[in-house]
Every structure is written in structure tokens, then in C-alpha cells.
Amino acid sequence: MARMVPGASNLRTCVFLALRELSFARGRFSLMGVVIALIAVLMVLLSGLSAGLVNDGVSGLKALPSSTSFAFDAGTKQDNAFSRSVVDEAQLAAWRDQPEVAEASPMGVSIVNAVTDAGDQVDLTLFGVEPGSFLAPEGSALDDPGGIVVSGTAANLDLGTVVTLDRIDTELEVVGFTDAQATFGHVDIAYLPLATWQLIAAGEAPGGSPTTEQVAAVDVDEFSVIGLKGVPGSALAAGDAEALAAGDAVAETTTMSLEESFNASPGYQAETLTLSMIQWFLYAIGALVVGAFFTVWTIQRSHELAVLRAMGASARYLLRDGLTQAAILLIVFTAVGVGVGVGLGALMPEGMPFALEAPAIAVASALTIVLGVLGAAVAVLRITRIEPISALGGAR
Amino acid sequence: MTTTSTPKTTHDDDAVGTGLQLRDITLDVGDGAAKVRAMDSVNLEVAAGELLAVVGPSGAGKSSLLAVAGALAAPTSGDVRVLGEDLAALRKRGHGALATFRCQHLGFVFQSGNLIPALTAADQLRLAYRLAHRRGARSFDPLPLLDAVGMSHRASHRPGELSGGERQRVGIARALVNDPGLLLVDEPTAALDRKRSHEIVELLAARCHERGIAAVMVTHDHDVLTHCDRVVEMVDGHLSAASR
């Protein structure tokens, strides 16, 4: 007699039934799978958009070592604190005296409009930093008082391009680019020497390119924030609130760790909150849809489940069977959706803030699957209420 | 009735006992005003290798009898012994013990087969085997049993592709997978024509006799009683010997 029976009897028992039912009801399951895959696509796109916006908002800060903190003038409103805060040399000196501070460096922040010599209008975030300090971009010299180092992703700017700041007609020349994207508040960063920044901020900049003499003559001891680098391993380097507060008390500042300071950049909090809210809604919808599907599916096969119970299948066996189906469905179609989402991500138009980051996608996929299985678990729990006795008598 | 009338069988590994014994069974269904006495002082013994038919009008308690004998329902009072095992004692050990006992020692044949729609005939048998055995599922071969019910040529067909009679044959094979000592059969011919009905009950009787299985078959179909060893009638929860 030929063993012509198809089917893999080498699979484990709990998968035995689950797989056969998946393939038997493949129409229904693929319909559900498509919904899961679409949710996963949306999730990947949202995650990419979210990461892209974060990069657009604070990539200039993110590139700094994680032990960095920023000291703002005490009492500065947190939103837009980078460009609103004003601190002076005395506060800087106070921070430099703190034992756990390895380096304290002043930084000036302002957002300006400018026109390139080709006539293109550009927005720039001026980051005035002390050349050679840890806040300055790596590799590029900032010796020229009229030179700027701009984000590697900046459009319309080439080496040697001269930008003229609106209203004050100060001319700055692009002398270098950062390695990676460097943006702040969705605007490309232009790094320039702190002295030049102070000249511009004080309103003393003459038209044309700033000269060394003009810069040397500037008598301004104010800037926006103080960048702090903690001694490695210290509480301050770890962003410990108490360590920061001790320095704040002396220097009359409000200090935030690097992560916290993201919130002090324009629009950051509103954007990330909105996007993460949409993502959580998506997870909830996914879990509910999967739950609803498995509720109907379980009711549909309740007679079959009663027969299995009468035959001696334990409720646990049937629960595992249902959950296995849910897990297989979710894992397979989330993977499909992530694949499609990543593919679509590659097609995103230039200029759209979009960045696919593997850890974020992995976490989002895991959440989709885990919450989906939870939704299914609530649904298949009704299996325990199925009475095997209902297998007897007229049915079907 | 005793179990000494052993038919030609190889199924005598049950040193503890054989067949089914019901002593003074009472079963109340429902609560309060809706309470119905589905079984009233029912006494019954079925020997190994005996096919007993239970007839009677609808709602007389025939299905209740199957449920109690099949460990699906606990009687309100009375003793149930299946293969010498006291079901009340088993039930005290928890539902897991009952479920294990059901899949290892009992076989159910349901109305119109009640097969799992997703499984081929061979897989129906494989699943039944897997439910009762932790190991050795790979080495289990469903084909000899399918052959015994004349269904080996349909081994890879799903219930949707089988006729009513074929489904019932597969259902019988599935009930026999784990060498049960007691077979409980619920209206096996309800969906079949006369010719098929005779074939199915004949098949059931033959398998029970040759394997020494005690069987209780509930039926409405008086045509098929000729194949049964004994017939009892259930009316209003009472059991009495039936006149054929």
C-alpha cells in the first residue's frame, strides 16, 4: 500500500493541527494576514518618519558624545531654550570649577535666513563654537573668522559658496562639511567660530566678510548655552540629576542631559509625541483586529473544538493550538509587511525626513507581534468554556 | 452480566476489568424550575465485545447516557465504571486525568462523523493518536486502520471530499486508533441511506467483536438493530429491555 499521504508527521504535535488549519483556511487567514502586513508597513513608515524627524530636529546634537549635558540660563523656558537662553563668562567659569566637569565649552545658537551667491535662499542654524572644543565639528578647521562648516546634507551649498545673511549683509564662506547630517530644528547647521557668532549676535557685524581685527575687537562675553563634558565614569557624565543640580546652584543655570536637551529644540516634543501616539494607536488597532478575527474563528470552529475535547484533547492543547496559529500568522505577515515597508522607504522622495533604523523597526515588529498574540490570547480563552458534551447530539 | 463471554480478542491487557457498568445512575440537567431528570435509576452493563443499541424517543435521555458513560458529564448520583475504573475517582484527580482517560481508553463516533474539516482522513487518525501518545507519533501508520474500514483509498481526502458514509467510516477508524475498551456511538446513521446505514453498523459490530470492544450505540434507526447484540429502550430517563 502506497504511503501517498501528504503532510509532515515529523512536526511537533501542537503544530500538527495548527499548520493544517492555517493551510486549510488559507483564504481567511491570508485576508487577515494582509491586514497585519499593511499595519506592519504603516508601522515601518511611521518609524522611519519618526526617526527622520528626530534626525532633522536634533542630528547636530545627537552626534555629540552621550556624556554631554547643556547648561541653560536659569529660568529659560524649555521650548526653544537653545536660542532663547543667554549665559555669560562668569557662569561658564563656575561650571569649569566643578570637579566632575572635564570640559565646559560655550556655544552660541541662532537661526538666520541667508542668500547664497547663486541667489538661493537658505535657512541656517548658526552654531558658534570655540574651534577645537568638543562641540566643534570633527576634522574641519574653523580658523577663518568668515568661514562656516555646514551640514553634509545641506542643499545649494558647495565648498566656496558665499552666503549673505539677511538684513546685516554679513558674508560667510563655506569652508567645509560635516561627515553626517547636522541639522537643528529642521534647519541645516552652520558651524562658525564663537567670536564671529558673538559679533553677529551683538549686532556689531559690518557688511562683508568679518575680518580678524573686527572679531578681536568684539567686547561681548555672552553666548547661548554651555556644553558640558563630564569626567568619564562620573555621575555628571551619566547625566545624574543631583550632580547637575549641584553645578546649577553655583552657576545659576538649568542643566539638561543630552537626551533631555532634545526637548529644548524647536518642535521636537510635539513631533515625537504626535508620532508615538499614532504608533500606539496602530499597535492597539492591530491587537484588536487580531483579537476580533480570532474571536470569530474560534466561534466558527467551536463544534470542532468540542469534538476534540470529547476525544480527549485538553483545553491547554487547544489553547496552544490557537495561539500557535496566531503567532505563525503574526510573525509571517509582520515580516512581509516590514519587508514591503523597508522597500517603500527606499523610494521615499529626497528631502522627506525619513530614516530607517534597525533597532527601532525590530522593537516595533516585536511589539506588533506580542500585542497581536495578546489580542488573540484573549479571544481563544473562550476555548476553555467549550463543553465537550456539546459534541454529542445533532449538529452540522 | 460478566465479562467471561470473552470473544476472540487480543485486547485482554485490562487486568482491572472490562466493559461498562452503570449502577443506579441519576442525572439532573438544568437548574431550578428548568430542572429535568434526564436519567432515573439507570442500571446497565455492557460486556467487552458486545454492541448494545439504545433506542427511544427524542429527549428520552439517550445522549445523557452516552455523556455519562463517556466521562463528559458527571452523574448526580450513582456509580460509573469504565474498564473497571471508577470515573468519580478519576474526576477527583482533575479534568486532565479525565481527558487523558478519554483519549486513551474511550472511542467516540459522532453523528455524521464530526471530522476535523482541515484534516485528511489519514491525519484525522494521526491527530487522535497524537492526543493519546506523547511519543512515537512519527511511527504511527494510519493506513491499516483505514484499510479495516475500507477507506485506505481515500486516505489523503478531506471530509469535504468524502460522502456521508465515507466520513462515518473514517470516524469509526478514528475512534479505534487508540485501541479503546469502550466505544460510544451517537446516531451513526442519522445522515445515511438504508444501504449505507447497514454497512456502517455491520462494520461497527464486526470491529467490536473482533477487538473485544464494549460499545454503546444510540440510534433512532430500527432497521440496523439486527446487527446489534442487545437492544435497550430509554423512555423518560428509564431504561428497559426493548422488544425488537
XYZ file of C-alpha atoms in Angstrom:
640
model
C 0.000 0.000 0.000
C 1.473 3.318 -1.011
C 2.189 5.910 1.651
C 0.710 8.585 -0.511
C -0.473 10.663 2.381
C 0.903 14.184 2.284
C 1.709 16.047 5.433
C 4.651 16.279 7.716
C 4.096 13.924 10.602
C 7.511 14.850 11.932
C 6.225 18.192 13.179
C 5.543 18.624 16.846
C 2.046 17.772 17.976
C 0.939 21.260 18.889
C 1.908 22.488 15.446
C 0.345 19.472 13.739
C -3.198 20.773 13.816
C -2.332 24.480 13.746
C -0.440 24.266 10.464
C -3.091 22.156 8.750
C -5.841 24.529 9.763
C -3.816 27.513 8.602
C -3.364 25.959 5.206
C -6.962 24.704 5.029
C -8.466 28.114 5.850
C -5.742 29.937 3.922
C -8.220 32.306 2.289
C -9.445 33.654 5.600
C -6.006 33.679 7.136
C -4.382 35.459 4.215
C -7.057 38.134 4.344
C -6.194 38.651 7.990
C -2.513 38.402 7.122
C -2.798 41.174 4.572
C -4.286 43.423 7.248
C -1.409 42.583 9.588
C 1.105 43.184 6.804
C -0.450 46.570 5.999
C -0.275 47.530 9.654
C 3.390 46.495 9.651
C 4.040 48.579 6.512
C 2.454 51.590 8.148
C 4.437 50.919 11.285
C 7.743 50.842 9.386
C 6.883 54.047 7.533
C 5.901 55.779 10.768
C 9.048 54.569 12.447
C 11.104 55.870 9.531
C 9.323 59.194 9.547
C 9.720 59.431 13.292
C 13.454 58.735 13.137
C 13.781 61.063 10.173
C 12.103 63.898 12.035
C 14.241 63.305 15.093
C 17.337 63.446 12.911
C 16.077 66.562 11.227
C 15.390 68.120 14.578
C 18.443 67.244 16.592
C 21.012 65.374 14.483
C 23.509 68.151 15.260
C 23.149 67.335 18.955
C 22.891 63.562 18.557
C 26.381 63.430 17.075
C 27.834 64.667 20.381
C 29.134 62.156 22.947
C 26.332 60.858 25.165
C 28.087 62.168 28.277
C 27.334 65.703 27.124
C 24.999 67.987 29.040
C 23.863 71.509 28.269
C 23.596 74.293 30.830
C 20.962 76.921 30.034
C 20.438 80.162 31.904
C 18.268 79.506 34.950
C 14.599 80.145 34.281
C 14.758 79.804 30.493
C 11.538 78.425 29.046
C 12.321 74.887 27.928
C 10.846 75.076 24.448
C 13.387 76.687 22.109
C 15.772 77.111 25.055
C 18.842 76.774 22.836
C 18.245 80.015 21.003
C 16.496 81.775 23.887
C 18.970 81.180 26.691
C 21.760 83.698 27.397
C 24.655 82.794 29.676
C 27.902 84.651 30.374
C 31.578 84.043 31.125
C 31.022 84.006 34.895
C 28.585 81.116 34.630
C 30.996 79.316 32.309
C 33.809 79.810 34.825
C 31.613 78.464 37.629
C 30.964 75.285 35.642
C 34.654 74.927 34.777
C 35.389 74.831 38.512
C 33.084 71.885 39.071
C 35.191 68.788 39.865
C 33.370 66.361 37.570
C 33.497 68.606 34.518
C 36.175 67.539 32.058
C 35.403 70.255 29.567
C 32.976 73.171 29.564
C 32.631 74.993 26.315
C 30.460 77.958 25.312
C 28.103 77.765 22.335
C 26.035 80.392 20.592
C 22.845 79.345 18.796
C 20.722 81.407 16.436
C 18.635 80.703 13.374
C 19.179 83.007 10.407
C 17.973 83.491 6.851
C 20.545 83.972 4.160
C 21.062 84.096 0.388
C 23.823 82.270 -1.472
C 25.861 83.977 -4.157
C 23.841 81.932 -6.645
C 20.710 83.612 -5.349
C 19.271 80.606 -3.440
C 17.529 81.402 -0.204
C 18.695 79.181 2.648
C 17.963 78.852 6.344
C 20.851 78.137 8.662
C 21.231 77.426 12.347
C 24.417 79.174 13.398
C 26.325 77.152 15.990
C 29.058 79.403 17.323
C 31.685 77.166 18.927
C 35.250 77.543 20.110
C 37.472 75.975 17.441
C 38.972 72.725 18.714
C 36.417 72.282 21.513
C 34.398 69.079 21.759
C 31.370 70.924 20.393
C 33.147 71.825 17.162
C 32.677 69.506 14.145
C 35.417 66.953 13.808
C 38.098 67.323 11.201
C 37.196 70.711 9.822
C 39.188 73.735 10.913
C 37.253 76.794 11.989
C 40.190 79.210 11.902
C 38.820 81.663 9.368
C 36.561 84.189 11.152
C 34.395 84.342 7.999
C 34.282 80.579 7.386
C 31.421 78.160 8.122
C 31.303 74.387 8.227
C 27.833 73.221 7.173
C 25.862 70.003 7.345
C 26.960 67.369 4.841
C 23.363 67.110 3.679
C 22.795 70.813 3.062
C 21.333 71.659 -0.339
C 22.552 74.554 -2.556
C 25.800 74.879 -0.633
C 29.180 73.916 -2.078
C 32.730 74.465 -0.961
C 33.424 78.170 -1.536
C 29.794 79.216 -1.685
C 29.372 82.591 -0.014
C 26.150 83.144 1.926
C 24.999 86.618 2.801
C 22.951 86.950 5.990
C 19.702 88.854 5.510
C 19.487 92.422 6.860
C 23.036 92.653 8.236
C 24.720 91.624 4.953
C 27.495 89.731 6.698
C 29.166 87.362 4.264
C 30.239 83.878 5.312
C 32.039 81.364 3.127
C 31.547 77.569 3.207
C 34.931 76.088 4.125
C 33.905 72.567 4.984
C 31.187 69.998 5.582
C 30.376 67.741 8.487
C 30.620 63.993 7.841
C 27.000 63.275 8.600
C 23.718 65.126 8.630
C 23.900 68.042 11.075
C 20.573 69.771 11.487
C 18.828 71.505 14.332
C 15.151 72.396 14.374
C 14.837 71.122 10.756
C 17.437 73.655 9.629
C 20.970 72.877 8.444
C 23.641 73.796 10.934
C 26.469 76.162 10.010
C 29.304 75.938 12.494
C 31.347 79.132 12.888
C 33.853 80.475 15.421
C 32.180 81.660 18.617
C 33.776 85.116 18.275
C 32.173 85.595 14.859
C 28.847 84.421 16.250
C 29.147 86.964 19.085
C 29.949 89.681 16.563
C 26.778 88.838 14.624
C 24.635 88.345 17.738
C 25.737 91.674 19.199
C 24.639 93.400 16.013
C 28.126 94.805 15.534
C 28.907 92.899 12.362
C 29.633 95.109 9.425
C 28.637 94.161 5.910
C 31.003 91.929 4.026
C 33.232 89.221 5.380
C 34.222 89.589 9.037
C 37.937 90.242 9.499
C 40.242 89.062 12.240
C 40.535 92.605 13.584
C 36.798 93.093 13.805
C 36.420 89.801 15.619
C 39.228 90.594 18.046
C 37.623 93.907 18.843
C 34.318 92.334 19.892
C 33.624 93.010 23.519
C 30.805 90.555 24.204
C 31.029 87.911 26.916
C 27.639 86.342 26.346
C 26.547 83.241 24.442
C 23.560 80.863 24.456
C 24.472 77.719 26.329
C 27.364 75.902 27.943
C 28.239 72.435 26.670
C 29.496 70.205 29.455
C 31.523 67.043 29.118
C 31.683 65.040 32.335
C 34.760 63.187 33.550
C 34.282 59.633 32.236
C 32.523 57.437 34.786
C 31.363 60.362 36.906
C 27.783 61.000 37.963
C 27.769 64.116 35.850
C 28.784 62.212 32.744
C 25.879 59.849 33.387
C 23.518 62.829 33.432
C 22.726 62.337 37.116
C 20.183 64.969 38.170
C 21.782 65.646 41.559
C 25.229 66.167 40.103
C 23.799 68.586 37.561
C 21.804 70.440 40.221
C 24.926 70.984 42.332
C 26.608 72.801 39.466
C 23.394 74.644 38.588
C 23.232 76.066 42.121
C 26.670 77.628 41.748
C 26.408 78.731 38.132
C 22.737 79.797 38.220
C 21.891 77.609 35.276
C 19.431 74.861 34.381
C 21.267 71.847 33.047
C 19.841 69.036 30.975
C 21.383 65.803 29.811
C 21.814 65.408 26.070
C 18.545 63.454 25.688
C 16.601 65.989 27.736
C 18.065 68.835 25.778
C 16.469 67.433 22.593
C 13.198 68.656 24.014
C 14.666 72.157 24.115
C 14.955 72.219 20.343
C 12.092 73.740 18.327
C 9.045 71.484 17.867
C 10.841 68.332 18.981
C 8.466 67.314 21.735
C 5.300 67.966 19.755
C 6.556 65.973 16.776
C 7.736 62.938 18.687
C 4.627 62.860 20.885
C 2.323 63.011 17.878
C 4.145 60.250 16.066
C 4.440 57.954 19.040
C 0.744 58.450 19.735
C -0.078 57.353 16.190
C 2.191 54.346 16.631
C 0.499 53.293 19.859
C -2.876 53.627 18.226
C -1.606 51.376 15.465
C -0.491 48.720 17.963
C -3.859 48.889 19.716
C -5.734 48.580 16.413
C -3.538 45.645 15.407
C -4.181 43.811 18.672
C -7.932 44.464 18.474
C -8.234 43.374 14.843
C -6.327 40.157 15.525
C -8.462 39.616 18.640
C -11.669 40.137 16.678
C -10.541 37.758 13.947
C -9.681 35.002 16.401
C -12.935 35.524 18.275
C -14.897 34.836 15.104
C -12.574 31.998 14.107
C -12.933 30.314 17.498
C -16.722 30.642 17.460
C -16.781 29.267 13.935
C -14.962 26.117 14.907
C -16.464 25.705 18.368
C -18.190 22.462 17.341
C -14.926 21.081 16.053
C -13.236 22.145 19.295
C -15.951 20.382 21.297
C -15.296 17.199 19.287
C -11.590 17.491 20.017
C -12.312 17.986 23.708
C -14.548 14.911 23.720
C -11.774 12.944 22.018
C -9.544 13.838 24.943
C -7.698 16.965 23.844
C -7.051 19.122 26.896
C -8.112 22.765 26.933
C -4.418 23.613 27.171
C -3.666 21.738 23.992
C -6.382 23.635 22.140
C -5.259 26.982 23.595
C -1.757 26.291 22.423
C -3.114 25.301 19.023
C -4.953 28.622 18.696
C -2.014 30.675 19.930
C 0.355 28.862 17.589
C -1.866 29.834 14.683
C -1.869 33.446 15.855
C 1.903 33.507 16.337
C 2.620 31.982 12.923
C 0.184 34.374 11.256
C 1.638 37.417 13.009
C 5.290 36.523 12.540
C 4.957 35.671 8.855
C 2.867 38.658 7.872
C 4.695 41.170 10.064
C 7.873 40.043 8.313
C 6.183 40.523 4.928
C 4.951 43.962 5.966
C 8.355 45.028 7.269
C 9.922 43.894 4.010
C 7.450 45.893 1.955
C 7.798 48.888 4.306
C 11.580 48.911 4.018
C 11.247 48.655 0.235
C 8.833 51.580 0.177
C 11.171 53.503 2.464
C 13.876 53.305 -0.166
C 11.503 55.027 -2.583
C 10.843 57.996 -0.302
C 11.386 61.288 -2.126
C 14.555 63.247 -1.441
C 14.006 65.950 1.136
C 11.465 63.933 3.101
C 12.750 63.361 6.601
C 12.903 59.574 6.625
C 15.411 57.304 8.295
C 15.068 53.530 8.756
C 16.809 52.369 11.887
C 17.057 48.625 12.513
C 16.639 48.735 16.315
C 13.501 50.875 16.069
C 11.979 48.560 13.451
C 12.905 45.471 15.475
C 11.232 46.875 18.586
C 8.142 47.931 16.625
C 7.855 44.499 14.945
C 8.216 42.715 18.262
C 5.514 44.941 19.774
C 3.169 44.264 16.852
C 3.642 40.521 17.248
C 3.461 40.421 21.046
C 0.396 42.672 21.279
C -1.250 40.731 18.436
C -0.690 37.429 20.254
C -2.118 39.036 23.396
C -5.231 40.068 21.451
C -5.552 36.533 20.099
C -4.996 35.090 23.578
C -7.973 36.976 24.962
C -10.043 35.647 22.052
C -9.022 31.997 22.229
C -9.527 31.899 26.006
C -13.146 31.141 25.216
C -11.934 27.659 24.262
C -11.861 26.848 27.969
C -15.602 27.471 28.129
C -16.415 24.981 25.367
C -18.132 21.921 26.807
C -17.045 18.624 25.231
C -20.580 17.360 25.805
C -21.802 19.681 23.049
C -20.084 17.362 20.567
C -22.966 14.943 21.109
C -26.342 15.315 19.541
C -27.404 16.928 16.331
C -25.055 19.371 14.703
C -23.814 20.130 11.249
C -23.640 -9.972 33.085
C -19.979 -10.791 33.365
C -17.012 -10.383 31.157
C -16.433 -14.106 30.819
C -18.111 -14.225 27.446
C -14.805 -13.084 26.005
C -14.915 -13.034 22.252
C -11.953 -13.716 20.063
C -9.766 -10.902 21.160
C -6.254 -9.801 21.837
C -7.477 -6.962 23.993
C -7.163 -8.630 27.369
C -4.455 -6.445 28.842
C -7.044 -4.852 31.108
C -6.477 -6.799 34.263
C -8.600 -4.243 36.118
C -11.770 -5.022 34.239
C -13.608 -4.609 31.005
C -16.746 -3.108 29.601
C -19.076 -0.603 31.149
C -21.043 -0.721 34.378
C -23.654 1.874 35.329
C -25.164 1.490 38.839
C -28.203 3.465 39.888
C -27.410 6.455 37.774
C -29.444 9.605 38.207
C -28.715 12.716 36.185
C -30.425 16.071 36.629
C -29.990 18.644 33.913
C -30.602 22.363 34.361
C -31.392 24.365 37.481
C -34.443 25.322 39.489
C -37.710 25.227 37.589
C -35.964 24.149 34.416
C -34.530 21.092 36.147
C -35.123 17.889 34.244
C -34.331 14.362 35.354
C -32.576 13.083 32.245
C -31.653 9.723 33.755
C -33.503 7.988 36.550
C -32.102 4.934 38.373
C -30.368 3.587 35.317
C -28.554 0.276 35.652
C -26.620 -1.102 32.733
C -23.754 -3.419 31.982
C -22.070 -3.833 28.667
C -19.536 -6.599 28.222
C -16.362 -6.486 26.203
C -17.106 -7.321 22.607
C -20.790 -6.518 22.935
C -22.607 -3.968 20.794
C -25.553 -2.555 22.688
C -28.123 -0.374 20.960
C -30.090 2.234 22.878
C -33.331 3.292 21.245
C -36.085 5.617 22.363
C -37.833 8.844 21.514
C -36.005 12.151 21.311
C -35.295 13.712 24.660
C -35.582 10.410 26.495
C -32.046 10.683 27.846
C -30.126 8.638 25.281
C -27.476 11.284 24.752
C -27.212 11.758 28.520
C -26.429 8.075 28.803
C -23.582 8.489 26.305
C -22.304 11.612 28.083
C -22.229 9.877 31.468
C -20.643 6.698 30.125
C -18.154 8.773 28.113
C -16.983 10.839 31.095
C -18.358 14.008 29.525
C -20.912 14.563 32.288
C -20.865 13.645 35.967
C -23.991 11.833 37.172
C -25.965 13.428 40.001
C -25.733 10.133 41.817
C -24.653 6.591 41.061
C -21.534 4.734 40.039
C -19.880 4.630 36.631
C -17.179 2.101 35.954
C -15.421 2.025 32.636
C -12.973 -0.849 32.182
C -13.193 -1.257 35.939
C -12.113 2.337 36.535
C -14.335 4.448 38.797
C -14.957 7.693 36.895
C -15.853 9.648 40.047
C -12.419 8.854 41.479
C -10.782 9.893 38.203
C -12.773 13.119 38.142
C -11.440 13.980 41.598
C -7.946 13.865 40.163
C -8.884 16.715 37.848
C -10.026 17.316 34.303
C -6.609 16.447 32.942
C -6.937 12.892 34.243
C -10.387 12.548 32.671
C -9.194 13.891 29.329
C -6.241 11.508 29.343
C -8.521 8.607 30.213
C -10.915 9.583 27.430
C -8.309 9.662 24.726
C -6.547 6.502 25.896
C -9.489 4.214 26.646
C -12.631 5.617 25.057
C -13.605 5.997 21.458
C -16.328 8.324 20.217
C -18.196 8.002 16.965
C -20.284 11.111 16.372
C -23.202 11.979 14.170
C -22.111 12.280 10.536
C -18.539 11.617 11.608
C -17.799 15.062 13.008
C -14.395 15.007 11.419
C -12.000 17.973 11.592
C -12.558 19.812 8.282
C -8.893 20.735 7.870
C -7.511 17.211 8.137
C -7.225 14.435 5.588
C -8.594 11.027 6.542
C -5.108 9.843 7.490
C -4.443 13.000 9.512
C -7.705 12.534 11.446
C -6.251 9.270 12.713
C -2.808 10.728 13.291
C -4.270 13.522 15.426
C -6.232 11.029 17.540
C -3.012 9.071 18.038
C -1.067 12.197 18.976
C -3.676 13.227 21.536
C -3.124 9.941 23.394
C 0.613 9.478 22.925
C 3.463 11.750 23.840
C 5.916 9.829 21.702
C 6.079 7.711 18.626
C 3.670 9.809 16.564
C 6.047 9.501 13.634
C 5.984 5.750 13.556
C 2.185 5.552 13.707
C 0.736 4.283 10.447
C -2.945 5.103 9.893
C -3.286 3.014 6.768
C -4.014 -0.423 8.284
C -6.922 1.046 10.253
C -8.223 2.934 7.244
C -7.982 -0.333 5.379
C -10.021 -2.066 8.084
C -12.897 0.341 7.428
C -12.389 0.171 3.663
C -11.064 3.740 3.364
C -7.373 3.367 2.555
C -8.019 4.583 -0.990
C -9.338 7.892 0.429
C -6.517 8.463 2.921
C -5.498 11.845 1.548
C -9.002 13.243 1.155
C -10.505 15.838 3.457
C -14.028 15.459 4.914
C -15.398 17.885 2.332
C -14.409 15.462 -0.418
C -15.967 12.401 1.253
C -19.525 11.114 1.139
C -21.558 10.764 4.332
C -20.847 7.031 4.537
C -17.152 7.545 3.920
C -16.985 10.205 6.605
C -18.614 7.849 9.072
C -16.123 5.104 8.170
C -13.240 7.473 8.838
C -14.967 8.489 12.082
C -15.063 4.841 13.143
C -11.416 4.335 12.244
C -10.532 7.446 14.216
C -12.394 6.117 17.269
C -10.410 2.878 17.063
C -6.954 4.439 16.816
C -6.048 4.155 20.480
C -7.473 0.638 20.993
C -10.349 1.779 23.193
C -12.038 -0.582 25.608
C -15.340 1.241 25.253
C -16.846 2.743 22.140
C -19.608 5.353 22.383
C -21.570 5.822 19.204
C -24.012 8.699 18.694
C -26.600 8.273 15.908
C -24.073 6.972 13.377
C -26.635 6.537 10.610
C -28.560 9.771 11.005
C -27.331 11.164 7.696
C -27.136 7.923 5.711
C -29.411 5.989 3.366
C -30.546 2.468 4.220
C -27.822 0.590 2.408
C -25.053 2.696 3.894
C -26.644 2.521 7.341
C -26.492 -1.274 7.292
C -22.905 -1.226 6.080
C -21.826 1.159 8.808
C -23.470 -0.672 11.699
C -22.256 -4.002 10.349
C -18.778 -2.568 10.266
C -19.118 -1.298 13.823
C -20.364 -4.654 15.079
C -17.577 -6.524 13.293
C -14.823 -4.298 14.679
C -16.240 -4.514 18.223
C -16.490 -8.289 18.104
C -13.061 -8.820 16.643
C -11.347 -6.367 19.024
C -13.361 -7.136 22.131
C -14.655 -3.610 22.500
C -17.751 -2.830 24.515
C -19.926 -0.465 22.501
C -22.988 1.626 23.241
C -24.796 2.932 20.199
C -27.611 5.442 20.424
C -29.859 5.298 17.407
C -33.280 6.123 16.009
C -32.857 3.721 13.187
C -34.699 0.451 13.944
C -33.514 -1.054 10.674
C -29.988 -1.520 11.885
C -30.791 -3.211 15.187
C -30.365 -6.658 13.623
C -26.605 -6.135 13.764
C -26.635 -5.372 17.477
C -26.148 -7.938 20.218
C -28.685 -6.390 22.546
C -31.196 -3.561 22.436
C -32.458 -1.470 25.327
C -35.034 1.271 25.227
C -34.918 4.545 27.064
C -38.136 6.379 27.871
C -38.306 9.398 30.151
C -34.975 8.632 31.727
C -35.811 4.992 32.439
C -34.090 2.082 30.805
C -35.832 -1.127 29.901
C -35.139 -4.113 27.705
C -36.665 -3.469 24.331
C -38.853 -5.672 22.290
C -37.315 -5.842 18.866
